[in-house]
Amino acid sequence: MAGHHVDRAALKRDVEHLRARYYGRPVGEIAIRPVVNDVLGVVRRHRLHLPPGYALLLKTVLMHESLVTRLNPGFEFTTVLVPYARRMMVRHFSPLGWGRSVGQAGLDLARLGVELPQQLRRLLSSLQRGDLELAIRPIGLEPMLRRLERTANRLVLGIIAAAFVVALAVLLSAYHVRGDPQMGIILIVGFVLASVLGIYVAWSILRSGRS
């Protein structure tokens, strides 16, 4: 299997080189190990991906050829492999093989057509009974909610501080009109409270801006 990064022109040249090297030669003159090594060299050079079954088959062939060569140096491994390879190719590419594949795909599709309505019916029944529960978990909203909560708290404190200032202004105007000494004490206390509250609001806003 080749990916999009493969130079297909170079791959085609290497495959043509392999075909010219081995095509038309007598089976008895072809050794398995050089052929497999050449094929694996092309696979590695072009970063191809062999299906797991084919990779395991090539490794098994190399192991068995090495063992058989030690036991019988005159044994030609290709004379045993070629008939099996031919039967495999015929079985895979013959109309009968294609018919089996298409038939199996048709059976799978028919089974899906039978099972799908049943699955949908069960899903709808579960929805009607209320057995299904959808849980939505917002990701990344908790820090935002905490910031909004802090902002709302500061806004409330700012409103309270503004209310104190307005109240002090009203009391100050009343004090100037009446000249009541007790009113002066109330104004001083209110001014201190409003100042402390305003300083706290300003400090919290500056701290949140730094964080």
mmCIF file with all atom_site columns, C-alpha atoms in Angstrom:
data_model
loop_
_atom_site.group_PDB
_atom_site.id
_atom_site.type_symbol
_atom_site.label_atom_id
_atom_site.label_alt_id
_atom_site.label_comp_id
_atom_site.label_asym_id
_atom_site.label_entity_id
_atom_site.label_seq_id
_atom_site.pdbx_PDB_ins_code
_atom_site.Cartn_x
_atom_site.Cartn_y
_atom_site.Cartn_z
_atom_site.occupancy
_atom_site.B_iso_or_equiv
_atom_site.pdbx_formal_charge
_atom_site.auth_seq_id
_atom_site.auth_comp_id
_atom_site.auth_asym_id
_atom_site.auth_atom_id
_atom_site.pdbx_PDB_model_num
ATOM 1   C CA . MET A 1 1   ? 0.000   0.000   0.000   1.00 0.00 ? 1   MET A CA 1
ATOM 2   C CA . ALA A 1 2   ? 1.387   3.365   -1.051  1.00 0.00 ? 2   ALA A CA 1
ATOM 3   C CA . GLY A 1 3   ? 0.644   6.716   0.519   1.00 0.00 ? 3   GLY A CA 1
ATOM 4   C CA . HIS A 1 4   ? 0.381   10.123  -1.094  1.00 0.00 ? 4   HIS A CA 1
ATOM 5   C CA . HIS A 1 5   ? 4.067   10.872  -0.440  1.00 0.00 ? 5   HIS A CA 1
ATOM 6   C CA . VAL A 1 6   ? 5.344   8.040   -2.679  1.00 0.00 ? 6   VAL A CA 1
ATOM 7   C CA . ASP A 1 7   ? 7.123   8.957   -5.909  1.00 0.00 ? 7   ASP A CA 1
ATOM 8   C CA . ARG A 1 8   ? 5.066   6.754   -8.182  1.00 0.00 ? 8   ARG A CA 1
ATOM 9   C CA . ALA A 1 9   ? 7.319   7.281   -11.187 1.00 0.00 ? 9   ALA A CA 1
ATOM 10  C CA . ALA A 1 10  ? 10.357  6.020   -9.243  1.00 0.00 ? 10  ALA A CA 1
ATOM 11  C CA . LEU A 1 11  ? 8.307   3.144   -7.829  1.00 0.00 ? 11  LEU A CA 1
ATOM 12  C CA . LYS A 1 12  ? 7.213   2.157   -11.325 1.00 0.00 ? 12  LYS A CA 1
ATOM 13  C CA . ARG A 1 13  ? 10.846  2.166   -12.497 1.00 0.00 ? 13  ARG A CA 1
ATOM 14  C CA . ASP A 1 14  ? 11.895  -0.107  -9.625  1.00 0.00 ? 14  ASP A CA 1
ATOM 15  C CA . VAL A 1 15  ? 9.027   -2.514  -10.301 1.00 0.00 ? 15  VAL A CA 1
ATOM 16  C CA . GLU A 1 16  ? 9.922   -2.604  -14.009 1.00 0.00 ? 16  GLU A CA 1
ATOM 17  C CA . HIS A 1 17  ? 13.516  -3.331  -13.030 1.00 0.00 ? 17  HIS A CA 1
ATOM 18  C CA . LEU A 1 18  ? 12.395  -6.270  -10.892 1.00 0.00 ? 18  LEU A CA 1
ATOM 19  C CA . ARG A 1 19  ? 10.176  -7.567  -13.661 1.00 0.00 ? 19  ARG A CA 1
ATOM 20  C CA . ALA A 1 20  ? 12.984  -7.341  -16.232 1.00 0.00 ? 20  ALA A CA 1
ATOM 21  C CA . ARG A 1 21  ? 15.355  -9.071  -13.841 1.00 0.00 ? 21  ARG A CA 1
ATOM 22  C CA . TYR A 1 22  ? 13.220  -12.108 -13.108 1.00 0.00 ? 22  TYR A CA 1
ATOM 23  C CA . TYR A 1 23  ? 10.532  -12.328 -15.794 1.00 0.00 ? 23  TYR A CA 1
ATOM 24  C CA . GLY A 1 24  ? 11.030  -15.109 -18.348 1.00 0.00 ? 24  GLY A CA 1
ATOM 25  C CA . ARG A 1 25  ? 13.760  -16.918 -16.422 1.00 0.00 ? 25  ARG A CA 1
ATOM 26  C CA . PRO A 1 26  ? 13.329  -20.595 -15.672 1.00 0.00 ? 26  PRO A CA 1
ATOM 27  C CA . VAL A 1 27  ? 11.858  -21.247 -12.274 1.00 0.00 ? 27  VAL A CA 1
ATOM 28  C CA . GLY A 1 28  ? 14.768  -23.435 -11.291 1.00 0.00 ? 28  GLY A CA 1
ATOM 29  C CA . GLU A 1 29  ? 17.213  -20.565 -11.803 1.00 0.00 ? 29  GLU A CA 1
ATOM 30  C CA . ILE A 1 30  ? 15.399  -18.184 -9.467  1.00 0.00 ? 30  ILE A CA 1
ATOM 31  C CA . ALA A 1 31  ? 16.297  -18.242 -5.777  1.00 0.00 ? 31  ALA A CA 1
ATOM 32  C CA . ILE A 1 32  ? 13.684  -17.109 -3.341  1.00 0.00 ? 32  ILE A CA 1
ATOM 33  C CA . ARG A 1 33  ? 15.914  -15.132 -0.979  1.00 0.00 ? 33  ARG A CA 1
ATOM 34  C CA . PRO A 1 34  ? 17.247  -12.640 -3.566  1.00 0.00 ? 34  PRO A CA 1
ATOM 35  C CA . VAL A 1 35  ? 13.722  -12.082 -4.889  1.00 0.00 ? 35  VAL A CA 1
ATOM 36  C CA . VAL A 1 36  ? 12.322  -11.430 -1.418  1.00 0.00 ? 36  VAL A CA 1
ATOM 37  C CA . ASN A 1 37  ? 15.262  -9.192  -0.523  1.00 0.00 ? 37  ASN A CA 1
ATOM 38  C CA . ASP A 1 38  ? 14.774  -7.182  -3.715  1.00 0.00 ? 38  ASP A CA 1
ATOM 39  C CA . VAL A 1 39  ? 11.048  -6.805  -3.037  1.00 0.00 ? 39  VAL A CA 1
ATOM 40  C CA . LEU A 1 40  ? 11.658  -5.760  0.564   1.00 0.00 ? 40  LEU A CA 1
ATOM 41  C CA . GLY A 1 41  ? 14.301  -3.305  -0.643  1.00 0.00 ? 41  GLY A CA 1
ATOM 42  C CA . VAL A 1 42  ? 11.724  -1.629  -2.885  1.00 0.00 ? 42  VAL A CA 1
ATOM 43  C CA . VAL A 1 43  ? 9.241   -1.592  0.003   1.00 0.00 ? 43  VAL A CA 1
ATOM 44  C CA . ARG A 1 44  ? 11.727  0.070   2.353   1.00 0.00 ? 44  ARG A CA 1
ATOM 45  C CA . ARG A 1 45  ? 13.044  2.494   -0.263  1.00 0.00 ? 45  ARG A CA 1
ATOM 46  C CA . HIS A 1 46  ? 9.604   3.845   -1.055  1.00 0.00 ? 46  HIS A CA 1
ATOM 47  C CA . ARG A 1 47  ? 8.223   3.464   2.497   1.00 0.00 ? 47  ARG A CA 1
ATOM 48  C CA . LEU A 1 48  ? 5.441   1.165   1.419   1.00 0.00 ? 48  LEU A CA 1
ATOM 49  C CA . HIS A 1 49  ? 3.228   -0.714  3.865   1.00 0.00 ? 49  HIS A CA 1
ATOM 50  C CA . LEU A 1 50  ? 2.747   -4.418  3.313   1.00 0.00 ? 50  LEU A CA 1
ATOM 51  C CA . PRO A 1 51  ? -0.412  -6.032  4.659   1.00 0.00 ? 51  PRO A CA 1
ATOM 52  C CA . PRO A 1 52  ? 0.424   -8.028  7.815   1.00 0.00 ? 52  PRO A CA 1
ATOM 53  C CA . GLY A 1 53  ? -0.415  -11.329 6.131   1.00 0.00 ? 53  GLY A CA 1
ATOM 54  C CA . TYR A 1 54  ? 2.001   -10.768 3.240   1.00 0.00 ? 54  TYR A CA 1
ATOM 55  C CA . ALA A 1 55  ? 4.808   -9.614  5.516   1.00 0.00 ? 55  ALA A CA 1
ATOM 56  C CA . LEU A 1 56  ? 4.399   -12.721 7.670   1.00 0.00 ? 56  LEU A CA 1
ATOM 57  C CA . LEU A 1 57  ? 4.332   -14.912 4.544   1.00 0.00 ? 57  LEU A CA 1
ATOM 58  C CA . LEU A 1 58  ? 7.617   -13.467 3.262   1.00 0.00 ? 58  LEU A CA 1
ATOM 59  C CA . LYS A 1 59  ? 9.322   -13.987 6.628   1.00 0.00 ? 59  LYS A CA 1
ATOM 60  C CA . THR A 1 60  ? 8.045   -17.561 6.793   1.00 0.00 ? 60  THR A CA 1
ATOM 61  C CA . VAL A 1 61  ? 9.293   -18.308 3.271   1.00 0.00 ? 61  VAL A CA 1
ATOM 62  C CA . LEU A 1 62  ? 12.758  -16.986 4.088   1.00 0.00 ? 62  LEU A CA 1
ATOM 63  C CA . MET A 1 63  ? 12.952  -19.033 7.289   1.00 0.00 ? 63  MET A CA 1
ATOM 64  C CA . HIS A 1 64  ? 11.833  -22.231 5.582   1.00 0.00 ? 64  HIS A CA 1
ATOM 65  C CA . GLU A 1 65  ? 14.137  -21.740 2.608   1.00 0.00 ? 65  GLU A CA 1
ATOM 66  C CA . SER A 1 66  ? 17.115  -21.339 4.922   1.00 0.00 ? 66  SER A CA 1
ATOM 67  C CA . LEU A 1 67  ? 16.171  -24.508 6.811   1.00 0.00 ? 67  LEU A CA 1
ATOM 68  C CA . VAL A 1 68  ? 15.496  -26.546 3.657   1.00 0.00 ? 68  VAL A CA 1
ATOM 69  C CA . THR A 1 69  ? 18.750  -25.372 2.059   1.00 0.00 ? 69  THR A CA 1
ATOM 70  C CA . ARG A 1 70  ? 20.684  -26.709 5.032   1.00 0.00 ? 70  ARG A CA 1
ATOM 71  C CA . LEU A 1 71  ? 18.893  -30.036 4.886   1.00 0.00 ? 71  LEU A CA 1
ATOM 72  C CA . ASN A 1 72  ? 18.928  -30.415 1.093   1.00 0.00 ? 72  ASN A CA 1
ATOM 73  C CA . PRO A 1 73  ? 21.185  -27.948 -0.762  1.00 0.00 ? 73  PRO A CA 1
ATOM 74  C CA . GLY A 1 74  ? 19.867  -29.107 -4.140  1.00 0.00 ? 74  GLY A CA 1
ATOM 75  C CA . PHE A 1 75  ? 16.230  -28.453 -3.314  1.00 0.00 ? 75  PHE A CA 1
ATOM 76  C CA . GLU A 1 76  ? 14.554  -25.735 -5.404  1.00 0.00 ? 76  GLU A CA 1
ATOM 77  C CA . PHE A 1 77  ? 12.025  -23.896 -3.292  1.00 0.00 ? 77  PHE A CA 1
ATOM 78  C CA . THR A 1 78  ? 10.407  -22.201 -6.259  1.00 0.00 ? 78  THR A CA 1
ATOM 79  C CA . THR A 1 79  ? 9.195   -25.489 -7.717  1.00 0.00 ? 79  THR A CA 1
ATOM 80  C CA . VAL A 1 80  ? 7.038   -25.897 -4.605  1.00 0.00 ? 80  VAL A CA 1
ATOM 81  C CA . LEU A 1 81  ? 5.888   -22.294 -4.295  1.00 0.00 ? 81  LEU A CA 1
ATOM 82  C CA . VAL A 1 82  ? 4.908   -21.584 -7.892  1.00 0.00 ? 82  VAL A CA 1
ATOM 83  C CA . PRO A 1 83  ? 1.925   -23.997 -8.037  1.00 0.00 ? 83  PRO A CA 1
ATOM 84  C CA . TYR A 1 84  ? 0.543   -22.608 -4.777  1.00 0.00 ? 84  TYR A CA 1
ATOM 85  C CA . ALA A 1 85  ? 1.042   -19.050 -5.985  1.00 0.00 ? 85  ALA A CA 1
ATOM 86  C CA . ARG A 1 86  ? -0.745  -19.812 -9.242  1.00 0.00 ? 86  ARG A CA 1
ATOM 87  C CA . ARG A 1 87  ? -3.694  -21.385 -7.450  1.00 0.00 ? 87  ARG A CA 1
ATOM 88  C CA . MET A 1 88  ? -3.851  -18.419 -5.083  1.00 0.00 ? 88  MET A CA 1
ATOM 89  C CA . MET A 1 89  ? -3.879  -15.957 -7.972  1.00 0.00 ? 89  MET A CA 1
ATOM 90  C CA . VAL A 1 90  ? -6.556  -17.919 -9.807  1.00 0.00 ? 90  VAL A CA 1
ATOM 91  C CA . ARG A 1 91  ? -8.693  -18.183 -6.693  1.00 0.00 ? 91  ARG A CA 1
ATOM 92  C CA . HIS A 1 92  ? -8.322  -14.478 -5.937  1.00 0.00 ? 92  HIS A CA 1
ATOM 93  C CA . PHE A 1 93  ? -8.811  -13.043 -9.416  1.00 0.00 ? 93  PHE A CA 1
ATOM 94  C CA . SER A 1 94  ? -11.080 -15.618 -11.020 1.00 0.00 ? 94  SER A CA 1
ATOM 95  C CA . PRO A 1 95  ? -14.768 -14.843 -11.635 1.00 0.00 ? 95  PRO A CA 1
ATOM 96  C CA . LEU A 1 96  ? -15.620 -17.448 -9.013  1.00 0.00 ? 96  LEU A CA 1
ATOM 97  C CA . GLY A 1 97  ? -13.500 -15.632 -6.433  1.00 0.00 ? 97  GLY A CA 1
ATOM 98  C CA . TRP A 1 98  ? -15.061 -12.310 -7.322  1.00 0.00 ? 98  TRP A CA 1
ATOM 99  C CA . GLY A 1 99  ? -18.488 -13.917 -7.168  1.00 0.00 ? 99  GLY A CA 1
ATOM 100 C CA . ARG A 1 100 ? -17.793 -15.191 -3.668  1.00 0.00 ? 100 ARG A CA 1
ATOM 101 C CA . SER A 1 101 ? -16.634 -11.758 -2.531  1.00 0.00 ? 101 SER A CA 1
ATOM 102 C CA . VAL A 1 102 ? -19.667 -10.067 -4.046  1.00 0.00 ? 102 VAL A CA 1
ATOM 103 C CA . GLY A 1 103 ? -21.957 -12.707 -2.559  1.00 0.00 ? 103 GLY A CA 1
ATOM 104 C CA . GLN A 1 104 ? -20.457 -12.233 0.902   1.00 0.00 ? 104 GLN A CA 1
ATOM 105 C CA . ALA A 1 105 ? -20.832 -8.465  0.583   1.00 0.00 ? 105 ALA A CA 1
ATOM 106 C CA . GLY A 1 106 ? -24.459 -8.951  -0.460  1.00 0.00 ? 106 GLY A CA 1
ATOM 107 C CA . LEU A 1 107 ? -25.098 -11.177 2.559   1.00 0.00 ? 107 LEU A CA 1
ATOM 108 C CA . ASP A 1 108 ? -23.551 -8.593  4.870   1.00 0.00 ? 108 ASP A CA 1
ATOM 109 C CA . LEU A 1 109 ? -25.661 -5.857  3.312   1.00 0.00 ? 109 LEU A CA 1
ATOM 110 C CA . ALA A 1 110 ? -28.826 -7.942  3.627   1.00 0.00 ? 110 ALA A CA 1
ATOM 111 C CA . ARG A 1 111 ? -28.027 -8.703  7.267   1.00 0.00 ? 111 ARG A CA 1
ATOM 112 C CA . LEU A 1 112 ? -27.528 -4.995  7.885   1.00 0.00 ? 112 LEU A CA 1
ATOM 113 C CA . GLY A 1 113 ? -30.863 -4.239  6.220   1.00 0.00 ? 113 GLY A CA 1
ATOM 114 C CA . VAL A 1 114 ? -32.584 -6.720  8.533   1.00 0.00 ? 114 VAL A CA 1
ATOM 115 C CA . GLU A 1 115 ? -30.855 -5.657  11.749  1.00 0.00 ? 115 GLU A CA 1
ATOM 116 C CA . LEU A 1 116 ? -30.927 -1.885  11.216  1.00 0.00 ? 116 LEU A CA 1
ATOM 117 C CA . PRO A 1 117 ? -34.733 -1.445  11.565  1.00 0.00 ? 117 PRO A CA 1
ATOM 118 C CA . GLN A 1 118 ? -34.671 -3.543  14.738  1.00 0.00 ? 118 GLN A CA 1
ATOM 119 C CA . GLN A 1 119 ? -31.899 -1.417  16.220  1.00 0.00 ? 119 GLN A CA 1
ATOM 120 C CA . LEU A 1 120 ? -33.744 1.787   15.300  1.00 0.00 ? 120 LEU A CA 1
ATOM 121 C CA . ARG A 1 121 ? -36.960 0.441   16.828  1.00 0.00 ? 121 ARG A CA 1
ATOM 122 C CA . ARG A 1 122 ? -35.137 -0.331  20.083  1.00 0.00 ? 122 ARG A CA 1
ATOM 123 C CA . LEU A 1 123 ? -33.594 3.125   20.102  1.00 0.00 ? 123 LEU A CA 1
ATOM 124 C CA . LEU A 1 124 ? -36.961 4.815   19.602  1.00 0.00 ? 124 LEU A CA 1
ATOM 125 C CA . SER A 1 125 ? -38.530 2.667   22.324  1.00 0.00 ? 125 SER A CA 1
ATOM 126 C CA . SER A 1 126 ? -35.771 3.656   24.733  1.00 0.00 ? 126 SER A CA 1
ATOM 127 C CA . LEU A 1 127 ? -36.312 7.316   23.875  1.00 0.00 ? 127 LEU A CA 1
ATOM 128 C CA . GLN A 1 128 ? -40.061 7.042   24.462  1.00 0.00 ? 128 GLN A CA 1
ATOM 129 C CA . ARG A 1 129 ? -39.581 5.328   27.823  1.00 0.00 ? 129 ARG A CA 1
ATOM 130 C CA . GLY A 1 130 ? -37.010 7.896   28.853  1.00 0.00 ? 130 GLY A CA 1
ATOM 131 C CA . ASP A 1 131 ? -34.301 5.294   29.378  1.00 0.00 ? 131 ASP A CA 1
ATOM 132 C CA . LEU A 1 132 ? -31.728 7.285   27.455  1.00 0.00 ? 132 LEU A CA 1
ATOM 133 C CA . GLU A 1 133 ? -30.026 10.162  29.193  1.00 0.00 ? 133 GLU A CA 1
ATOM 134 C CA . LEU A 1 134 ? -27.906 12.717  27.430  1.00 0.00 ? 134 LEU A CA 1
ATOM 135 C CA . ALA A 1 135 ? -25.176 14.245  29.546  1.00 0.00 ? 135 ALA A CA 1
ATOM 136 C CA . ILE A 1 136 ? -23.521 17.411  28.275  1.00 0.00 ? 136 ILE A CA 1
ATOM 137 C CA . ARG A 1 137 ? -20.279 18.299  29.971  1.00 0.00 ? 137 ARG A CA 1
ATOM 138 C CA . PRO A 1 138 ? -18.952 21.693  28.936  1.00 0.00 ? 138 PRO A CA 1
ATOM 139 C CA . ILE A 1 139 ? -15.190 21.661  28.580  1.00 0.00 ? 139 ILE A CA 1
ATOM 140 C CA . GLY A 1 140 ? -13.343 24.831  29.457  1.00 0.00 ? 140 GLY A CA 1
ATOM 141 C CA . LEU A 1 141 ? -16.408 26.713  30.713  1.00 0.00 ? 141 LEU A CA 1
ATOM 142 C CA . GLU A 1 142 ? -15.685 26.405  34.434  1.00 0.00 ? 142 GLU A CA 1
ATOM 143 C CA . PRO A 1 143 ? -12.839 28.973  34.463  1.00 0.00 ? 143 PRO A CA 1
ATOM 144 C CA . MET A 1 144 ? -14.998 31.321  32.401  1.00 0.00 ? 144 MET A CA 1
ATOM 145 C CA . LEU A 1 145 ? -17.909 30.915  34.810  1.00 0.00 ? 145 LEU A CA 1
ATOM 146 C CA . ARG A 1 146 ? -15.636 31.640  37.767  1.00 0.00 ? 146 ARG A CA 1
ATOM 147 C CA . ARG A 1 147 ? -14.367 34.805  36.082  1.00 0.00 ? 147 ARG A CA 1
ATOM 148 C CA . LEU A 1 148 ? -17.936 35.883  35.345  1.00 0.00 ? 148 LEU A CA 1
ATOM 149 C CA . GLU A 1 149 ? -18.893 35.276  38.967  1.00 0.00 ? 149 GLU A CA 1
ATOM 150 C CA . ARG A 1 150 ? -15.980 37.378  40.228  1.00 0.00 ? 150 ARG A CA 1
ATOM 151 C CA . THR A 1 151 ? -16.833 40.125  37.746  1.00 0.00 ? 151 THR A CA 1
ATOM 152 C CA . ALA A 1 152 ? -20.460 40.128  38.891  1.00 0.00 ? 152 ALA A CA 1
ATOM 153 C CA . ASN A 1 153 ? -19.374 40.371  42.529  1.00 0.00 ? 153 ASN A CA 1
ATOM 154 C CA . ARG A 1 154 ? -17.137 43.338  41.763  1.00 0.00 ? 154 ARG A CA 1
ATOM 155 C CA . LEU A 1 155 ? -19.956 44.963  39.826  1.00 0.00 ? 155 LEU A CA 1
ATOM 156 C CA . VAL A 1 156 ? -22.247 44.613  42.827  1.00 0.00 ? 156 VAL A CA 1
ATOM 157 C CA . LEU A 1 157 ? -19.583 46.088  45.102  1.00 0.00 ? 157 LEU A CA 1
ATOM 158 C CA . GLY A 1 158 ? -19.091 48.962  42.673  1.00 0.00 ? 158 GLY A CA 1
ATOM 159 C CA . ILE A 1 159 ? -22.824 49.652  42.659  1.00 0.00 ? 159 ILE A CA 1
ATOM 160 C CA . ILE A 1 160 ? -22.869 49.622  46.456  1.00 0.00 ? 160 ILE A CA 1
ATOM 161 C CA . ALA A 1 161 ? -19.916 52.014  46.568  1.00 0.00 ? 161 ALA A CA 1
ATOM 162 C CA . ALA A 1 162 ? -21.638 54.328  44.082  1.00 0.00 ? 162 ALA A CA 1
ATOM 163 C CA . ALA A 1 163 ? -24.787 54.211  46.213  1.00 0.00 ? 163 ALA A CA 1
ATOM 164 C CA . PHE A 1 164 ? -22.734 55.214  49.254  1.00 0.00 ? 164 PHE A CA 1
ATOM 165 C CA . VAL A 1 165 ? -21.255 58.124  47.346  1.00 0.00 ? 165 VAL A CA 1
ATOM 166 C CA . VAL A 1 166 ? -24.698 59.299  46.241  1.00 0.00 ? 166 VAL A CA 1
ATOM 167 C CA . ALA A 1 167 ? -26.033 58.923  49.771  1.00 0.00 ? 167 ALA A CA 1
ATOM 168 C CA . LEU A 1 168 ? -23.081 60.885  51.122  1.00 0.00 ? 168 LEU A CA 1
ATOM 169 C CA . ALA A 1 169 ? -23.743 63.640  48.620  1.00 0.00 ? 169 ALA A CA 1
ATOM 170 C CA . VAL A 1 170 ? -27.366 63.838  49.738  1.00 0.00 ? 170 VAL A CA 1
ATOM 171 C CA . LEU A 1 171 ? -26.388 63.820  53.407  1.00 0.00 ? 171 LEU A CA 1
ATOM 172 C CA . LEU A 1 172 ? -23.722 66.428  52.786  1.00 0.00 ? 172 LEU A CA 1
ATOM 173 C CA . SER A 1 173 ? -26.234 68.770  51.213  1.00 0.00 ? 173 SER A CA 1
ATOM 174 C CA . ALA A 1 174 ? -28.606 68.171  54.134  1.00 0.00 ? 174 ALA A CA 1
ATOM 175 C CA . TYR A 1 175 ? -25.816 68.826  56.631  1.00 0.00 ? 175 TYR A CA 1
ATOM 176 C CA . HIS A 1 176 ? -25.002 72.157  55.052  1.00 0.00 ? 176 HIS A CA 1
ATOM 177 C CA . VAL A 1 177 ? -28.648 73.114  55.186  1.00 0.00 ? 177 VAL A CA 1
ATOM 178 C CA . ARG A 1 178 ? -29.348 72.030  58.785  1.00 0.00 ? 178 ARG A CA 1
ATOM 179 C CA . GLY A 1 179 ? -25.919 72.341  60.377  1.00 0.00 ? 179 GLY A CA 1
ATOM 180 C CA . ASP A 1 180 ? -26.569 69.292  62.628  1.00 0.00 ? 180 ASP A CA 1
ATOM 181 C CA . PRO A 1 181 ? -23.368 68.131  64.460  1.00 0.00 ? 181 PRO A CA 1
ATOM 182 C CA . GLN A 1 182 ? -24.491 64.480  64.539  1.00 0.00 ? 182 GLN A CA 1
ATOM 183 C CA . MET A 1 183 ? -24.874 64.578  60.795  1.00 0.00 ? 183 MET A CA 1
ATOM 184 C CA . GLY A 1 184 ? -21.148 65.362  60.501  1.00 0.00 ? 184 GLY A CA 1
ATOM 185 C CA . ILE A 1 185 ? -20.234 62.132  62.343  1.00 0.00 ? 185 ILE A CA 1
ATOM 186 C CA . ILE A 1 186 ? -22.498 60.113  60.058  1.00 0.00 ? 186 ILE A CA 1
ATOM 187 C CA . LEU A 1 187 ? -20.872 61.709  57.028  1.00 0.00 ? 187 LEU A CA 1
ATOM 188 C CA . ILE A 1 188 ? -17.385 60.855  58.272  1.00 0.00 ? 188 ILE A CA 1
ATOM 189 C CA . VAL A 1 189 ? -18.307 57.200  58.918  1.00 0.00 ? 189 VAL A CA 1
ATOM 190 C CA . GLY A 1 190 ? -20.021 56.917  55.541  1.00 0.00 ? 190 GLY A CA 1
ATOM 191 C CA . PHE A 1 191 ? -17.064 58.502  53.794  1.00 0.00 ? 191 PHE A CA 1
ATOM 192 C CA . VAL A 1 192 ? -14.682 56.004  55.409  1.00 0.00 ? 192 VAL A CA 1
ATOM 193 C CA . LEU A 1 193 ? -16.878 53.051  54.450  1.00 0.00 ? 193 LEU A CA 1
ATOM 194 C CA . ALA A 1 194 ? -17.274 54.261  50.886  1.00 0.00 ? 194 ALA A CA 1
ATOM 195 C CA . SER A 1 195 ? -13.525 54.837  50.606  1.00 0.00 ? 195 SER A CA 1
ATOM 196 C CA . VAL A 1 196 ? -12.680 51.363  51.924  1.00 0.00 ? 196 VAL A CA 1
ATOM 197 C CA . LEU A 1 197 ? -15.215 49.754  49.611  1.00 0.00 ? 197 LEU A CA 1
ATOM 198 C CA . GLY A 1 198 ? -13.944 51.710  46.605  1.00 0.00 ? 198 GLY A CA 1
ATOM 199 C CA . ILE A 1 199 ? -10.335 50.792  47.380  1.00 0.00 ? 199 ILE A CA 1
ATOM 200 C CA . TYR A 1 200 ? -11.287 47.113  47.652  1.00 0.00 ? 200 TYR A CA 1
ATOM 201 C CA . VAL A 1 201 ? -13.123 47.191  44.316  1.00 0.00 ? 201 VAL A CA 1
ATOM 202 C CA . ALA A 1 202 ? -10.169 48.889  42.607  1.00 0.00 ? 202 ALA A CA 1
ATOM 203 C CA . TRP A 1 203 ? -7.699  46.419  44.147  1.00 0.00 ? 203 TRP A CA 1
ATOM 204 C CA . SER A 1 204 ? -9.736  43.375  43.078  1.00 0.00 ? 204 SER A CA 1
ATOM 205 C CA . ILE A 1 205 ? -10.025 44.706  39.514  1.00 0.00 ? 205 ILE A CA 1
ATOM 206 C CA . LEU A 1 206 ? -6.270  45.281  39.316  1.00 0.00 ? 206 LEU A CA 1
ATOM 207 C CA . ARG A 1 207 ? -5.550  41.806  40.726  1.00 0.00 ? 207 ARG A CA 1
ATOM 208 C CA . SER A 1 208 ? -7.858  40.101  38.212  1.00 0.00 ? 208 SER A CA 1
ATOM 209 C CA . GLY A 1 209 ? -6.237  42.026  35.373  1.00 0.00 ? 209 GLY A CA 1
ATOM 210 C CA . ARG A 1 210 ? -2.790  40.745  36.385  1.00 0.00 ? 210 ARG A CA 1
ATOM 211 C CA . SER A 1 211 ? -3.992  37.128  36.675  1.00 0.00 ? 211 SER A CA 1
#
